[in-house]
Tab-separated table of C-alpha atoms in Angstrom:
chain	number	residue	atom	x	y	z
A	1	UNK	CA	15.284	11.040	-47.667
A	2	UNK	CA	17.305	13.200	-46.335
A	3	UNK	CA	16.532	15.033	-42.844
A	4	UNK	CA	16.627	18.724	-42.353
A	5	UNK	CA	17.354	21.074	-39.178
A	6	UNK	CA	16.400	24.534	-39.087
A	7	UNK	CA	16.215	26.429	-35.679
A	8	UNK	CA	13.103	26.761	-34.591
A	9	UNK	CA	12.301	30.958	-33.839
A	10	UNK	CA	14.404	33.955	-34.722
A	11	UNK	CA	13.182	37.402	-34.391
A	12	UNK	CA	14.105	40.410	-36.782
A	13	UNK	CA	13.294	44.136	-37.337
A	14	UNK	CA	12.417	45.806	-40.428
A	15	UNK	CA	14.772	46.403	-42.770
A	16	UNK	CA	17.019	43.982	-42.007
A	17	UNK	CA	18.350	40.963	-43.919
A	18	UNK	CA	17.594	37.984	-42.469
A	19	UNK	CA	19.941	34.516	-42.706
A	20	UNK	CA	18.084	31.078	-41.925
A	21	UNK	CA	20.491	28.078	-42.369
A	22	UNK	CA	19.507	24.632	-42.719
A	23	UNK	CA	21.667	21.596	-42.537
A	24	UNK	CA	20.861	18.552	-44.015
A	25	UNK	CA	24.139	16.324	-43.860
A	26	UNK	CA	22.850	13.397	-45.590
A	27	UNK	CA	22.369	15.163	-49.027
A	28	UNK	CA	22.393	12.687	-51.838
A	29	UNK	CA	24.250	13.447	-54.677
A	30	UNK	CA	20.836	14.327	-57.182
A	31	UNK	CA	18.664	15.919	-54.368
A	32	UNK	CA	17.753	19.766	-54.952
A	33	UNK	CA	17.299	22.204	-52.228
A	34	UNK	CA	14.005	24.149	-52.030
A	35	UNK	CA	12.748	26.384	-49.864
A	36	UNK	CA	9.341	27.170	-48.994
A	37	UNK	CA	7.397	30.186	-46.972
A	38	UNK	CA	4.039	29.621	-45.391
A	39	UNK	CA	1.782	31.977	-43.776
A	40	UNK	CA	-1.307	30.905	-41.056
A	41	UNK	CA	-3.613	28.765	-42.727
A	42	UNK	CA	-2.277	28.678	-46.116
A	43	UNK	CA	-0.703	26.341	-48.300
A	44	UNK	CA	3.023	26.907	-48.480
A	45	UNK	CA	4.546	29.162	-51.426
A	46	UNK	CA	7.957	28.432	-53.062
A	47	UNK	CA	10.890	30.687	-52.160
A	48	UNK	CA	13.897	29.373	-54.181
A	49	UNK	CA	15.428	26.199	-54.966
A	50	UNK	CA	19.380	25.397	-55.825
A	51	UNK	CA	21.675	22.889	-56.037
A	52	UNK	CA	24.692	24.669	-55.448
A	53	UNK	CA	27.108	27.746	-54.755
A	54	UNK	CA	24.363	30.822	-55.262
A	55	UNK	CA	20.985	31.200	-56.849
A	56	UNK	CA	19.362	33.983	-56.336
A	57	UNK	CA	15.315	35.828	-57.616
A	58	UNK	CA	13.767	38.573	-56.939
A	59	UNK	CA	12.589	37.735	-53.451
A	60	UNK	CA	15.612	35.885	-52.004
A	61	UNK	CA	19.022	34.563	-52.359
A	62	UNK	CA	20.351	30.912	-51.354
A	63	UNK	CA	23.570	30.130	-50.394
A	64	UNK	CA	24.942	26.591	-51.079
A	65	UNK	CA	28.495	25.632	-49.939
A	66	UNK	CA	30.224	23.242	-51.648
A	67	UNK	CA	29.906	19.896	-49.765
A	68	UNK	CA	26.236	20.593	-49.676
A	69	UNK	CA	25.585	19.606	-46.187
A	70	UNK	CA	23.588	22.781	-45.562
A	71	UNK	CA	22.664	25.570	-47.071
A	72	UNK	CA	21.414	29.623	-46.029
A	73	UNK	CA	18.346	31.379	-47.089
A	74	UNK	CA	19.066	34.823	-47.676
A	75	UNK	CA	16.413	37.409	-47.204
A	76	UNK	CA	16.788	41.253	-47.981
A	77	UNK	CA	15.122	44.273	-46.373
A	78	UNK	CA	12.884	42.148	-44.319
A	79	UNK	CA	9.146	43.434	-43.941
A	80	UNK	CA	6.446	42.886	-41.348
A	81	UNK	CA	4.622	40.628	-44.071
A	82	UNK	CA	7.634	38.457	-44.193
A	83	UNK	CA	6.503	37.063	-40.817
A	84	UNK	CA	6.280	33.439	-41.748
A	85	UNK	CA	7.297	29.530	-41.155
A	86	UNK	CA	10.085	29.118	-43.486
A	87	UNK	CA	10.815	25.405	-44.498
A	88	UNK	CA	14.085	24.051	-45.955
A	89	UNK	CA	13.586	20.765	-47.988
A	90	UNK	CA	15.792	17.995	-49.667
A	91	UNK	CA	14.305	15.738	-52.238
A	92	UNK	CA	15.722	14.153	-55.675
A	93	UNK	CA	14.148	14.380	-59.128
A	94	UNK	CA	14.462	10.774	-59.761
A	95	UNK	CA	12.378	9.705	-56.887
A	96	UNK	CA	8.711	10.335	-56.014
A	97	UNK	CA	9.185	13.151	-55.427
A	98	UNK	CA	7.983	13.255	-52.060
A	99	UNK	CA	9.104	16.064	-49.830
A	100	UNK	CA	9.473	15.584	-46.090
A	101	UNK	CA	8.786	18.774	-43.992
A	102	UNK	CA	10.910	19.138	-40.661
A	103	UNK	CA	9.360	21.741	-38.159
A	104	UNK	CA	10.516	25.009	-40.269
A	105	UNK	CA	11.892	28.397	-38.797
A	106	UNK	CA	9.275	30.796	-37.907
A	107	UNK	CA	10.336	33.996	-38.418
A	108	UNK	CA	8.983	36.779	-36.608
A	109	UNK	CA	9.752	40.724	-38.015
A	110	UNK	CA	9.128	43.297	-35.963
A	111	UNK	CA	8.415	47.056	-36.380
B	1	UNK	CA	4.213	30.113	-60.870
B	2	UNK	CA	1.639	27.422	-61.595
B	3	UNK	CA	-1.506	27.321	-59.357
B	4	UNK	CA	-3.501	24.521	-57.927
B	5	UNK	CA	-6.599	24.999	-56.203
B	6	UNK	CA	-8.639	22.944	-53.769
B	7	UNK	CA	-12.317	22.563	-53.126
B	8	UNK	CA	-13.721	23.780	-50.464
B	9	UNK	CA	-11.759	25.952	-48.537
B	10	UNK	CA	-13.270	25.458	-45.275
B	11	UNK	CA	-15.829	22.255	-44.296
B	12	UNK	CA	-17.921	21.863	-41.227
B	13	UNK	CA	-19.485	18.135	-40.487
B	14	UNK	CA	-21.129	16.154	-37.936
B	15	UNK	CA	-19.343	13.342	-36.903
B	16	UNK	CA	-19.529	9.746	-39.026
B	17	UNK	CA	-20.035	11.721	-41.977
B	18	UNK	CA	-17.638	11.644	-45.081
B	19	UNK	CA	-16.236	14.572	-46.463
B	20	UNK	CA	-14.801	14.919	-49.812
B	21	UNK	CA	-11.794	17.019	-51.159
B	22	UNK	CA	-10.705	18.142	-54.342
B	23	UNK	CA	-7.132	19.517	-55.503
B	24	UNK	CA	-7.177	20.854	-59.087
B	25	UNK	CA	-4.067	21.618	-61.206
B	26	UNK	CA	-5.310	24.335	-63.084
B	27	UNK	CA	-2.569	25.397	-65.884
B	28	UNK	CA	-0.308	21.980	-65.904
B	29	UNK	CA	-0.427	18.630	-65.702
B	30	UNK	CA	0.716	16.650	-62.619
B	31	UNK	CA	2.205	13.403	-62.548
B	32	UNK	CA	1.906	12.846	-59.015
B	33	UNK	CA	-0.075	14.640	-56.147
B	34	UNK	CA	0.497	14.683	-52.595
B	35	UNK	CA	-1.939	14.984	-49.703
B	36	UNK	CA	-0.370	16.369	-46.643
B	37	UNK	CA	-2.310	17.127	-42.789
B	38	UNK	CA	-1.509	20.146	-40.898
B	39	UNK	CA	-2.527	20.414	-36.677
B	40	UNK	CA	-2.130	23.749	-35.275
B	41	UNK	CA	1.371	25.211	-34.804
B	42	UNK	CA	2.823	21.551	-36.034
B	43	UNK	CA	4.318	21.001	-39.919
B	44	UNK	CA	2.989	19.819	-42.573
B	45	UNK	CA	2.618	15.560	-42.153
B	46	UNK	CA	2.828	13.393	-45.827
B	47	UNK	CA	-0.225	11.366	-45.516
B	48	UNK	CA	-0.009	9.757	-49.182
B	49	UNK	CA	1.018	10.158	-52.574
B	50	UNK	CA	-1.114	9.460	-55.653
B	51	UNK	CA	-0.048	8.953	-59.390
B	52	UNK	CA	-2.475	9.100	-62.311
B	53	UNK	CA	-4.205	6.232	-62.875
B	54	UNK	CA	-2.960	4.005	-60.161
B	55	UNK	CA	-3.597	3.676	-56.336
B	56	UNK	CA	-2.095	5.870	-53.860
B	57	UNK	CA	0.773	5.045	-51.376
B	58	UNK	CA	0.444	5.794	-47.688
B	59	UNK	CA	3.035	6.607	-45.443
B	60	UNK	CA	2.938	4.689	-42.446
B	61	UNK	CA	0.333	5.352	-39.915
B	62	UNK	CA	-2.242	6.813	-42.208
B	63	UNK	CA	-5.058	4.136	-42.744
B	64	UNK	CA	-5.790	4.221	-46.226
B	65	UNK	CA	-9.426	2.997	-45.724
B	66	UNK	CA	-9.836	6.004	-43.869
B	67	UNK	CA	-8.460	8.430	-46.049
B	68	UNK	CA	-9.332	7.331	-49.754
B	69	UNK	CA	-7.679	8.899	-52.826
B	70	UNK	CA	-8.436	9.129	-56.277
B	71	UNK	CA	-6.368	10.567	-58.736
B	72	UNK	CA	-8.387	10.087	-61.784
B	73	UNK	CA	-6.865	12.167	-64.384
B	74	UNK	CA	-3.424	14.377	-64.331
B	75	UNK	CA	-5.130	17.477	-63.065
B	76	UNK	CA	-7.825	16.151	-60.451
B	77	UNK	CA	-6.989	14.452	-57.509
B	78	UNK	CA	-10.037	13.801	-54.354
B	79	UNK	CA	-8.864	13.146	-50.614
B	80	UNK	CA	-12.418	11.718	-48.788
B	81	UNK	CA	-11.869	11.487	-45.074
B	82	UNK	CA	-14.648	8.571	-44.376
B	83	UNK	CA	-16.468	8.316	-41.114
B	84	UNK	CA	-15.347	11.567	-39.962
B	85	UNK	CA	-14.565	12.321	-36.429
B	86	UNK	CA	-13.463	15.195	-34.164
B	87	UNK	CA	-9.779	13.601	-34.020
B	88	UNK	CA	-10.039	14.289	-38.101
B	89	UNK	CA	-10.379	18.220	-37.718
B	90	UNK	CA	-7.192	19.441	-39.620
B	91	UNK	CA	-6.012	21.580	-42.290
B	92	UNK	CA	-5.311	19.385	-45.296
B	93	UNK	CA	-2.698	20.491	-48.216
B	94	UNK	CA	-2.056	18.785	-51.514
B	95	UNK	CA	0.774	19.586	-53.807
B	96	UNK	CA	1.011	18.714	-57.767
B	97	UNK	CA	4.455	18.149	-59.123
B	98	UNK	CA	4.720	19.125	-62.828
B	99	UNK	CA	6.373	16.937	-65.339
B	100	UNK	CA	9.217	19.134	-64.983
B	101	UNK	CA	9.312	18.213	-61.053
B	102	UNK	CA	8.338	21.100	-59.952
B	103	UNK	CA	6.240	21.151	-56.631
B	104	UNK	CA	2.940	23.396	-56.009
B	105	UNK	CA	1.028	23.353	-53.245
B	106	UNK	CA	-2.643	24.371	-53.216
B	107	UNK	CA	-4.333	27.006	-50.034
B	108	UNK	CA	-5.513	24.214	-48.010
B	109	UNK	CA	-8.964	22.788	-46.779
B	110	UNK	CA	-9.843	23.886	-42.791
B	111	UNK	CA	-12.110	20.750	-42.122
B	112	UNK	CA	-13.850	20.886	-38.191
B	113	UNK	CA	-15.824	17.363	-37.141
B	114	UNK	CA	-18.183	18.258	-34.324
């Protein structure tokens, strides 16, 4: 499974957009990229998931480049309820499945 | 997006008791179902993963006579932490992947041992 590394903290003020990369060099050729958000004692909530170049929804954006080897959550207009751990994960569809969380970015926005 | 729930929220216990804990796919069927732990300020940790109808595998380090699974039908898995103690006081998560392997996770049980 491939291993993912995220920095740790990174602070932000409303308003602005906020870029979290994640690099996960060992990227096998059918895993997907998926992002998840997670708030204090809650489960965590999907973001966005790609496989490459750009995908974007109505809550974020996600940059792929084209070796795959990481990849950059984009988030617009940040808000104070955007403060959150933000975890980048690499798993295939053909295997179980399983997805292996690294310690995630918490992101702190401030007024 | 899909929802799964889990039952109950929040569980207080004296130590050596068991405590049961249910994760629900409510609108979709899951193929598989995932039990992870969560300490304080740490990630989430994969404890096992379950498929209908079969027994669950553990990742290594979780003692799967402590932590039984059942995964009895494609919406209804149970975690029971057996012989509880304060060491066991976690949040626990399980996710549902969807037979189009997509990933939900449900809100999480708080369970405190005294």
């Amino acid at each position: 499974l491939a291993k993912t590394t995220q920095p740790i903290s990174m602070d932000s003020y409303e308003g602005q957009e906020v870029n979290i990369t994640c690099s996960h060099n060992n990227i096998a050729t059918n895993d997907y990229i998926t992002w998840y958000q997670q708030f204090p004692s809650q489960g965590p909530r999907f973001i966005i998931q790609g496989y490459k170049t750009k995908v974007t929804n109505e809550v974020a954006s996600l940059f792929i480049p084209a070796d795959r080897k990481s990849s950059t959550l984009s988030l617009p207009r940040v808000s104070l309820s955007d403060t959150a751990v933000y975890y980048c994960l690499v798993a295939g569809s053909g295997n179980t499945g399983k997805l292996i969380f690294g310690q995630g970015t918490t992101l702190q926005v401030k007024p | 997006g899909a929802v799964v729930s889990q039952h109950p929220s929040r569980v207080i216990c004296k130590s050596g008791t068991s405590v049961k804990i249910e994760c629900r796919s409510l609108d979709f069927q899951a193929t598989t179902m995932f039990w992870y732990r969560q300490f304080p300020k740490q990630s989430l940790m994969l404890m096992a993963t379950s498929n209908e109808g079969s027994k669950a595998t553990y990742e290594q380090g979780v003692e799967k006579d402590k932590f039984l699974i059942n995964h009895a039908s494609l919406t209804l898995s149970t975690l029971t932490v057996t012989s509880a103690h304060p060491e066991d006081s976690s949040f626990y998560i399980c996710s549902a992947r969807s037979r189009a392997q997509e990933q939900f996770f449900g809100p999480g049980t708080r369970l405190t041992v005294l």
